[in-house]
mmCIF file of C-alpha atoms and ligand atoms in Angstrom:
data_model
loop_
_atom_site.group_PDB
_atom_site.id
_atom_site.type_symbol
_atom_site.label_atom_id
_atom_site.label_comp_id
_atom_site.label_asym_id
_atom_site.label_seq_id
_atom_site.Cartn_x
_atom_site.Cartn_y
_atom_site.Cartn_z
ATOM 1 C CA UNK Y 1 177.383 203.916 175.047
ATOM 2 C CA UNK Y 2 180.176 205.501 176.998
ATOM 3 C CA UNK Y 3 182.969 207.697 175.681
ATOM 4 C CA UNK Y 4 186.365 207.290 176.979
ATOM 5 C CA UNK Y 5 189.128 209.588 175.658
ATOM 6 C CA UNK Y 6 192.546 208.235 176.596
ATOM 7 C CA UNK Y 7 194.714 211.186 175.452
ATOM 8 C CA UNK Y 8 197.316 213.801 176.219
ATOM 9 C CA UNK Y 9 197.094 216.987 178.429
ATOM 10 C CA UNK Y 10 199.289 219.728 177.608
ATOM 11 C CA UNK Y 11 200.242 223.202 178.899
ATOM 12 C CA UNK Y 12 200.381 225.220 175.576
ATOM 13 C CA UNK Y 13 202.813 228.070 175.399
ATOM 14 C CA UNK Y 14 201.673 230.030 172.441
ATOM 15 C CA UNK Y 15 204.062 232.648 170.844
ATOM 16 C CA UNK Y 16 202.666 235.404 168.385
ATOM 17 C CA UNK Y 17 205.264 235.845 165.619
ATOM 18 C CA UNK Y 18 205.550 237.707 162.498
ATOM 19 C CA UNK Y 19 206.947 234.537 160.882
ATOM 20 C CA UNK Y 20 207.957 231.227 161.883
ATOM 21 C CA UNK Y 21 211.784 231.159 163.394
ATOM 22 C CA UNK Y 22 214.115 230.154 160.922
ATOM 23 C CA UNK Y 23 217.262 228.060 161.452
ATOM 24 C CA UNK Y 24 220.002 230.080 163.064
ATOM 25 C CA UNK Y 25 217.578 233.052 163.677
ATOM 26 C CA UNK Y 26 216.725 234.711 166.963
ATOM 27 C CA UNK Y 27 213.201 236.236 166.695
ATOM 28 C CA UNK Y 28 211.600 238.456 169.327
ATOM 29 C CA UNK Y 29 208.024 237.449 169.931
ATOM 30 C CA UNK Y 30 204.996 239.675 170.092
ATOM 31 C CA UNK Y 31 203.084 238.072 172.875
ATOM 32 C CA UNK Y 32 202.909 234.894 175.119
ATOM 33 C CA UNK Y 33 199.783 233.326 176.139
ATOM 34 C CA UNK Y 34 199.401 230.240 178.116
ATOM 35 C CA UNK Y 35 196.562 227.972 177.310
ATOM 36 C CA UNK Y 36 195.231 224.488 178.155
ATOM 37 C CA UNK Y 37 195.654 222.092 175.187
ATOM 38 C CA UNK Y 38 196.818 218.742 173.976
ATOM 39 C CA UNK Y 39 194.967 216.880 171.454
ATOM 40 C CA UNK Y 40 193.424 214.693 174.070
ATOM 41 C CA UNK Y 41 192.253 217.363 176.384
ATOM 42 C CA UNK Y 42 190.901 219.698 173.429
ATOM 43 C CA UNK Y 43 188.990 216.741 172.032
ATOM 44 C CA UNK Y 44 187.384 215.938 175.486
ATOM 45 C CA UNK Y 45 186.467 219.471 175.810
ATOM 46 C CA UNK Y 46 185.029 219.525 172.141
ATOM 47 C CA UNK Y 47 183.003 216.260 173.034
ATOM 48 C CA UNK Y 48 181.668 217.904 176.177
ATOM 49 C CA UNK Y 49 180.816 221.187 174.607
ATOM 50 C CA UNK Y 50 179.011 219.254 171.670
ATOM 51 C CA UNK Y 51 176.704 217.623 174.279
ATOM 52 C CA UNK Y 52 178.384 214.272 174.987
ATOM 53 C CA UNK Y 53 179.314 212.882 178.339
ATOM 54 C CA UNK Y 54 182.872 212.023 178.225
ATOM 55 C CA UNK Y 55 185.507 210.335 180.467
ATOM 56 C CA UNK Y 56 189.090 211.603 180.194
ATOM 57 C CA UNK Y 57 192.042 209.188 181.069
ATOM 58 C CA UNK Y 58 195.574 210.393 180.876
ATOM 59 C CA UNK Y 59 198.429 211.449 183.139
ATOM 60 C CA UNK Y 60 199.271 214.932 184.465
ATOM 61 C CA UNK Y 61 202.497 216.023 186.412
ATOM 62 C CA UNK Y 62 202.997 218.201 189.520
ATOM 63 C CA UNK Y 63 202.159 221.194 187.539
ATOM 64 C CA UNK Y 64 198.957 219.711 186.126
ATOM 65 C CA UNK Y 65 196.168 220.916 188.396
ATOM 66 C CA UNK Y 66 195.148 223.600 185.803
ATOM 67 C CA UNK Y 67 194.578 220.779 183.179
ATOM 68 C CA UNK Y 68 192.387 218.794 185.548
ATOM 69 C CA UNK Y 69 190.489 222.058 186.564
ATOM 70 C CA UNK Y 70 189.584 222.838 182.965
ATOM 71 C CA UNK Y 71 188.325 219.535 182.199
ATOM 72 C CA UNK Y 72 186.077 219.473 185.157
ATOM 73 C CA UNK Y 73 184.843 223.004 184.431
ATOM 74 C CA UNK Y 74 183.790 221.711 181.146
ATOM 75 C CA UNK Y 75 181.774 218.730 182.872
ATOM 76 C CA UNK Y 76 184.478 216.043 181.758
ATOM 77 C CA UNK Y 77 184.635 213.142 184.102
ATOM 78 C CA UNK Y 78 188.162 212.917 185.294
ATOM 79 C CA UNK Y 79 188.184 210.069 187.524
ATOM 80 C CA UNK Y 80 190.660 208.240 185.089
ATOM 81 C CA UNK Y 81 193.198 211.113 184.944
ATOM 82 C CA UNK Y 82 196.191 210.133 187.199
ATOM 83 C CA UNK Y 83 198.973 212.130 188.572
ATOM 84 C CA UNK Y 84 202.800 211.271 188.469
ATOM 85 C CA UNK Y 85 205.996 212.939 189.514
ATOM 86 C CA UNK Y 86 207.611 215.228 186.884
ATOM 87 C CA UNK Y 87 206.125 217.781 184.605
ATOM 88 C CA UNK Y 88 203.087 217.562 182.506
ATOM 89 C CA UNK Y 89 203.278 217.648 178.751
ATOM 90 C CA UNK Y 90 203.738 220.955 177.186
ATOM 91 C CA UNK Y 91 203.936 222.527 173.793
ATOM 92 C CA UNK Y 92 205.719 225.455 172.249
ATOM 93 C CA UNK Y 93 203.358 226.826 169.502
ATOM 94 C CA UNK Y 94 204.240 229.715 167.062
ATOM 95 C CA UNK Y 95 201.307 231.397 165.689
ATOM 96 C CA UNK Y 96 201.991 233.623 162.737
ATOM 97 C CA UNK Y 97 200.111 236.597 161.210
ATOM 98 C CA UNK Y 98 197.855 234.269 159.029
ATOM 99 C CA UNK Y 99 196.882 232.207 161.958
ATOM 100 C CA UNK Y 100 199.065 229.098 160.905
ATOM 101 C CA UNK Y 101 200.922 227.319 163.485
ATOM 102 C CA UNK Y 102 203.893 225.187 164.135
ATOM 103 C CA UNK Y 103 204.057 223.158 167.249
ATOM 104 C CA UNK Y 104 206.974 221.619 169.424
ATOM 105 C CA UNK Y 105 205.836 218.910 171.752
ATOM 106 C CA UNK Y 106 207.368 217.812 175.072
ATOM 107 C CA UNK Y 107 205.524 214.568 176.143
ATOM 108 C CA UNK Y 108 206.297 214.860 179.887
ATOM 109 C CA UNK Y 109 203.786 212.842 181.954
ATOM 110 C CA UNK Y 110 201.642 211.982 178.600
ATOM 111 C CA UNK Y 111 204.631 209.464 178.257
ATOM 112 C CA UNK Y 112 204.285 207.604 181.368
ATOM 113 C CA UNK Y 113 201.050 205.683 180.958
ATOM 114 C CA UNK Y 114 201.423 202.108 182.371
ATOM 115 C CA UNK Y 115 199.866 198.914 181.562
ATOM 116 C CA UNK Y 116 198.317 199.080 185.096
ATOM 117 C CA UNK Y 117 196.582 202.277 184.414
ATOM 118 C CA UNK Y 118 195.211 201.127 181.107
ATOM 119 C CA UNK Y 119 193.861 197.969 182.693
ATOM 120 C CA UNK Y 120 192.505 200.021 185.768
ATOM 121 C CA UNK Y 121 190.676 202.393 183.298
ATOM 122 C CA UNK Y 122 189.376 199.900 180.649
ATOM 123 C CA UNK Y 123 187.961 197.812 183.591
ATOM 124 C CA UNK Y 124 184.938 200.329 183.809
ATOM 125 C CA UNK Y 125 184.070 199.941 179.959
ATOM 126 C CA UNK Y 126 182.706 197.191 177.670
ATOM 127 C CA UNK Y 127 181.379 196.227 174.480
ATOM 128 C CA UNK Y 128 179.967 199.153 172.369
ATOM 129 C CA UNK Y 129 181.788 201.876 174.375
ATOM 130 C CA UNK Y 130 183.871 204.167 172.373
ATOM 131 C CA UNK Y 131 187.419 204.833 173.141
ATOM 132 C CA UNK Y 132 189.115 207.773 171.337
ATOM 133 C CA UNK Y 133 192.972 207.891 170.829
ATOM 134 C CA UNK Y 134 195.342 210.163 169.434
ATOM 135 C CA UNK Y 135 199.077 209.820 169.250
ATOM 136 C CA UNK Y 136 200.446 211.951 172.164
ATOM 137 C CA UNK Y 137 200.792 209.322 174.852
ATOM 138 C CA UNK Y 138 202.582 206.070 175.130
ATOM 139 C CA UNK Y 139 200.828 202.743 175.363
ATOM 140 C CA UNK Y 140 198.673 203.136 172.158
ATOM 141 C CA UNK Y 141 199.375 199.518 171.197
ATOM 142 C CA UNK Y 142 198.248 198.206 174.339
ATOM 143 C CA UNK Y 143 195.097 200.311 174.286
ATOM 144 C CA UNK Y 144 194.348 199.123 170.711
ATOM 145 C CA UNK Y 145 194.766 195.442 171.531
ATOM 146 C CA UNK Y 146 192.876 195.682 175.012
ATOM 147 C CA UNK Y 147 190.086 197.851 173.902
ATOM 148 C CA UNK Y 148 189.402 195.664 170.992
ATOM 149 C CA UNK Y 149 189.458 192.732 173.097
ATOM 150 C CA UNK Y 150 186.536 194.356 175.195
ATOM 151 C CA UNK Y 151 184.698 194.915 171.943
ATOM 152 C CA UNK Y 152 184.930 198.652 172.202
ATOM 153 C CA UNK Y 153 184.748 200.780 169.016
ATOM 154 C CA UNK Y 154 187.962 202.722 168.540
ATOM 155 C CA UNK Y 155 188.351 206.183 167.006
ATOM 156 C CA UNK Y 156 191.792 207.110 166.103
ATOM 157 C CA UNK Y 157 193.304 210.505 165.305
ATOM 158 C CA UNK Y 158 196.560 209.386 163.986
ATOM 159 C CA UNK Y 159 198.292 212.761 165.132
ATOM 160 C CA UNK Y 160 201.180 213.375 165.312
ATOM 161 C CA UNK Y 161 201.824 210.450 162.692
ATOM 162 C CA UNK Y 162 204.812 208.572 163.169
ATOM 163 C CA UNK Y 163 206.382 205.468 161.691
ATOM 164 C CA UNK Y 164 205.812 203.614 164.962
ATOM 165 C CA UNK Y 165 202.392 204.297 164.983
ATOM 166 C CA UNK Y 166 201.837 202.479 161.333
ATOM 167 C CA UNK Y 167 203.330 199.338 163.011
ATOM 168 C CA UNK Y 168 200.458 199.138 165.483
ATOM 169 C CA UNK Y 169 197.239 197.158 165.174
ATOM 170 C CA UNK Y 170 195.424 199.731 163.225
ATOM 171 C CA UNK Y 171 193.015 196.913 161.949
ATOM 172 C CA UNK Y 172 191.251 197.240 165.349
ATOM 173 C CA UNK Y 173 190.306 200.851 164.682
ATOM 174 C CA UNK Y 174 186.777 201.433 163.581
ATOM 175 C CA UNK Y 175 186.874 205.161 162.649
ATOM 176 C CA UNK Y 176 189.994 207.243 161.456
ATOM 177 C CA UNK Y 177 189.923 210.893 161.718
ATOM 178 C CA UNK Y 178 192.908 212.324 159.837
ATOM 179 C CA UNK Y 179 194.208 215.268 157.580
ATOM 180 C CA UNK Y 180 196.288 215.044 154.420
ATOM 181 C CA UNK Y 181 199.530 214.634 156.071
ATOM 182 C CA UNK Y 182 198.408 211.696 158.214
ATOM 183 C CA UNK Y 183 196.454 210.205 155.109
ATOM 184 C CA UNK Y 184 199.546 210.312 153.071
ATOM 185 C CA UNK Y 185 201.441 208.259 155.687
ATOM 186 C CA UNK Y 186 198.741 205.836 156.184
ATOM 187 C CA UNK Y 187 198.307 205.388 152.376
ATOM 188 C CA UNK Y 188 201.333 206.474 150.662
ATOM 189 C CA UNK Y 189 199.537 208.575 148.355
ATOM 190 C CA UNK Y 190 198.690 212.242 148.141
ATOM 191 C CA UNK Y 191 195.618 212.796 146.036
ATOM 192 C CA UNK Y 192 192.503 212.780 148.415
ATOM 193 C CA UNK Y 193 190.266 210.258 146.369
ATOM 194 C CA UNK Y 194 193.189 207.956 145.742
ATOM 195 C CA UNK Y 195 194.182 208.172 149.472
ATOM 196 C CA UNK Y 196 190.757 207.216 150.514
ATOM 197 C CA UNK Y 197 190.645 204.506 148.358
ATOM 198 C CA UNK Y 198 193.917 203.126 149.408
ATOM 199 C CA UNK Y 199 193.103 203.476 153.213
ATOM 200 C CA UNK Y 200 189.676 201.679 152.493
ATOM 201 C CA UNK Y 201 191.516 198.769 150.900
ATOM 202 C CA UNK Y 202 193.636 198.331 154.205
ATOM 203 C CA UNK Y 203 190.828 198.889 156.604
ATOM 204 C CA UNK Y 204 187.606 197.764 154.769
ATOM 205 C CA UNK Y 205 185.081 198.249 157.611
ATOM 206 C CA UNK Y 206 186.342 201.499 159.173
ATOM 207 C CA UNK Y 207 184.753 204.807 158.949
ATOM 208 C CA UNK Y 208 187.004 207.390 157.255
ATOM 209 C CA UNK Y 209 187.053 211.076 157.979
ATOM 210 C CA UNK Y 210 189.489 213.135 156.018
ATOM 211 C CA UNK Y 211 189.888 216.700 156.817
ATOM 212 C CA UNK Y 212 191.386 218.887 154.101
ATOM 213 C CA UNK Y 213 192.012 222.457 155.586
ATOM 214 C CA UNK Y 214 190.339 225.101 153.433
ATOM 215 C CA UNK Y 215 189.016 222.228 151.218
ATOM 216 C CA UNK Y 216 186.601 221.030 153.891
ATOM 217 C CA UNK Y 217 186.184 217.498 154.895
ATOM 218 C CA UNK Y 218 185.176 214.098 153.490
ATOM 219 C CA UNK Y 219 183.168 211.362 155.113
ATOM 220 C CA UNK Y 220 183.418 207.744 153.878
ATOM 221 C CA UNK Y 221 181.848 204.775 155.397
ATOM 222 C CA UNK Y 222 182.525 202.311 152.381
ATOM 223 C CA UNK Y 223 178.900 203.026 151.134
ATOM 224 C CA UNK Y 224 178.507 206.576 151.144
ATOM 225 C CA UNK Y 225 180.905 209.317 150.678
ATOM 226 C CA UNK Y 226 179.889 212.828 151.982
ATOM 227 C CA UNK Y 227 181.775 216.121 151.460
ATOM 228 C CA UNK Y 228 181.232 219.406 153.555
ATOM 229 C CA UNK Y 229 183.037 222.713 152.893
ATOM 230 C CA UNK Y 230 184.521 225.293 155.350
ATOM 231 C CA UNK Y 231 183.163 228.609 156.455
ATOM 232 C CA UNK Y 232 184.518 232.071 155.639
ATOM 233 C CA UNK Y 233 185.794 233.364 158.866
ATOM 234 C CA UNK Y 234 188.664 235.528 159.912
ATOM 235 C CA UNK Y 235 191.582 233.040 160.205
ATOM 236 C CA UNK Y 236 193.093 233.996 163.840
ATOM 237 C CA UNK Y 237 194.543 230.755 165.065
ATOM 238 C CA UNK Y 238 194.210 227.327 163.563
ATOM 239 C CA UNK Y 239 195.467 225.425 166.656
ATOM 240 C CA UNK Y 240 192.947 223.049 168.039
ATOM 241 C CA UNK Y 241 190.536 223.253 165.036
ATOM 242 C CA UNK Y 242 191.193 219.464 164.097
ATOM 243 C CA UNK Y 243 190.522 218.595 167.766
ATOM 244 C CA UNK Y 244 187.141 220.729 167.520
ATOM 245 C CA UNK Y 245 186.112 218.796 164.420
ATOM 246 C CA UNK Y 246 186.894 215.332 165.774
ATOM 247 C CA UNK Y 247 185.253 216.119 169.237
ATOM 248 C CA UNK Y 248 182.030 217.632 167.496
ATOM 249 C CA UNK Y 249 181.792 214.769 164.836
ATOM 250 C CA UNK Y 250 181.990 212.047 167.505
ATOM 251 C CA UNK Y 251 179.677 213.792 170.016
ATOM 252 C CA UNK Y 252 176.980 214.364 167.492
ATOM 253 C CA UNK Y 253 176.929 210.769 165.953
ATOM 254 C CA UNK Y 254 176.889 209.405 169.568
ATOM 255 C CA UNK Y 255 173.926 211.761 170.011
ATOM 256 C CA UNK Y 256 172.205 209.995 167.036
ATOM 257 C CA UNK Y 257 172.595 212.785 164.368
ATOM 258 C CA UNK Y 258 173.191 211.495 160.901
ATOM 259 C CA UNK Y 259 176.765 211.657 159.594
ATOM 260 C CA UNK Y 260 175.471 214.537 157.070
ATOM 261 C CA UNK Y 261 174.530 216.811 160.144
ATOM 262 C CA UNK Y 262 177.490 215.587 162.427
ATOM 263 C CA UNK Y 263 179.880 216.710 159.486
ATOM 264 C CA UNK Y 264 178.130 220.022 159.098
ATOM 265 C CA UNK Y 265 178.126 220.973 162.874
ATOM 266 C CA UNK Y 266 181.748 219.814 163.262
ATOM 267 C CA UNK Y 267 182.555 222.112 160.161
ATOM 268 C CA UNK Y 268 180.849 224.924 161.690
ATOM 269 C CA UNK Y 269 182.364 224.366 165.059
ATOM 270 C CA UNK Y 270 185.972 224.045 163.752
ATOM 271 C CA UNK Y 271 185.583 227.213 161.700
ATOM 272 C CA UNK Y 272 184.504 229.189 164.759
ATOM 273 C CA UNK Y 273 187.641 227.775 166.487
ATOM 274 C CA UNK Y 274 189.897 229.189 163.793
ATOM 275 C CA UNK Y 275 188.475 232.459 164.422
ATOM 276 C CA UNK Y 276 189.664 232.592 167.995
ATOM 277 C CA UNK Y 277 192.999 232.194 169.885
ATOM 278 C CA UNK Y 278 193.987 229.285 171.788
ATOM 279 C CA UNK Y 279 193.133 225.506 171.569
ATOM 280 C CA UNK Y 280 190.607 224.388 174.221
ATOM 281 C CA UNK Y 281 189.756 228.014 174.764
ATOM 282 C CA UNK Y 282 188.696 228.490 171.105
ATOM 283 C CA UNK Y 283 185.998 225.517 171.033
ATOM 284 C CA UNK Y 284 182.514 226.870 170.829
ATOM 285 C CA UNK Y 285 179.514 225.460 172.617
ATOM 286 C CA UNK Y 286 176.726 223.630 170.720
ATOM 287 C CA UNK Y 287 174.188 226.353 171.205
ATOM 288 C CA UNK Y 288 176.565 228.810 169.421
ATOM 289 C CA UNK Y 289 177.328 226.233 166.652
ATOM 290 C CA UNK Y 290 173.592 225.822 166.194
ATOM 291 C CA UNK Y 291 172.873 229.494 165.947
ATOM 292 C CA UNK Y 292 176.122 230.051 163.409
ATOM 293 C CA UNK Y 293 174.698 227.204 161.425
ATOM 294 C CA UNK Y 294 171.679 229.387 160.500
ATOM 295 C CA UNK Y 295 173.774 232.317 159.345
ATOM 296 C CA UNK Y 296 177.043 230.980 157.921
ATOM 297 C CA UNK Y 297 177.291 229.656 154.319
ATOM 298 C CA UNK Y 298 179.615 226.922 153.479
ATOM 299 C CA UNK Y 299 182.389 227.730 151.103
ATOM 300 C CA UNK Y 300 181.691 225.211 148.153
ATOM 301 C CA UNK Y 301 184.612 222.747 147.779
HETATM 302 O O1 RIB N 401 195.950 219.952 168.154
HETATM 303 C C1 RIB N 401 196.346 220.995 169.017
HETATM 304 C C2 RIB N 401 197.286 220.583 170.120
HETATM 305 O O2 RIB N 401 198.454 219.905 169.581
HETATM 306 C C3 RIB N 401 197.680 221.656 171.078
HETATM 307 O O3 RIB N 401 196.711 222.004 172.167
HETATM 308 C C4 RIB N 401 199.067 221.194 171.426
HETATM 309 O O4 RIB N 401 199.180 220.927 172.881
HETATM 310 C C5 RIB N 401 199.333 219.907 170.501
HETATM 311 O O5 RIB N 401 199.045 218.779 171.355
#
């Protein structure tokens, strides 16, 4: 099974702030860091660090060499990343003293995906291969249709969630990874068990993976429901923690690990990511995750 991640590539401008800027306020920031990010890029790097062979497809602008370089440094195959005129996607991220973030996105070339690029890329993939998607590029509707026609498995992280996304052929998705906000949009309910039941009803055969922040994560494949807690680590920056979780879970299940073990390793990896600055930069390698697993104890949820 080949893994193709068709997703965003962003340059993250990360500002350390005492608090999130309020309407009408001018706020001096304490620090500016530039990181590589984008949910797509972060998830490809997490997949690769977790041991998977991953192909990344997407579009960078004239300033995007740094994004290509970091993918290649992490062993991600970039033959399907194309370049276009204009600026790459970027994010303006505020990180406050508690490690929480808020993110402003500029789509840039992430929003210039063409049907021709989709066809060129998918021509190299077939039945049983896995396509991973997030909602930071255009063309998702086409990708969902064309990948299903090719009998690929489709994992969707519906983030950032939008009304337009909800109108797409999500019945083609085989695995959803979502948080409470995205789950509420998918289901119309907020309580996690009711949310899972409502989403299960809409997508009877999909695997559901719900991340609940400090309340851990829940896996539901329609037969079994598994829960896993988070780990007690210093919270420095939550940016990219969800992407780390997604990449680790998919990589480890693709490697043949049980859902229980994949859930545990994804939870350890995302907890480590929270204890560090940056998105892609904060993702741990598998050997570090395996060592941490021996010493960290999950907080019971
Ligand atoms: O999930 C974190 C990512 O969201 C950041 O890297 C930023 O680029 C936005 O896409």
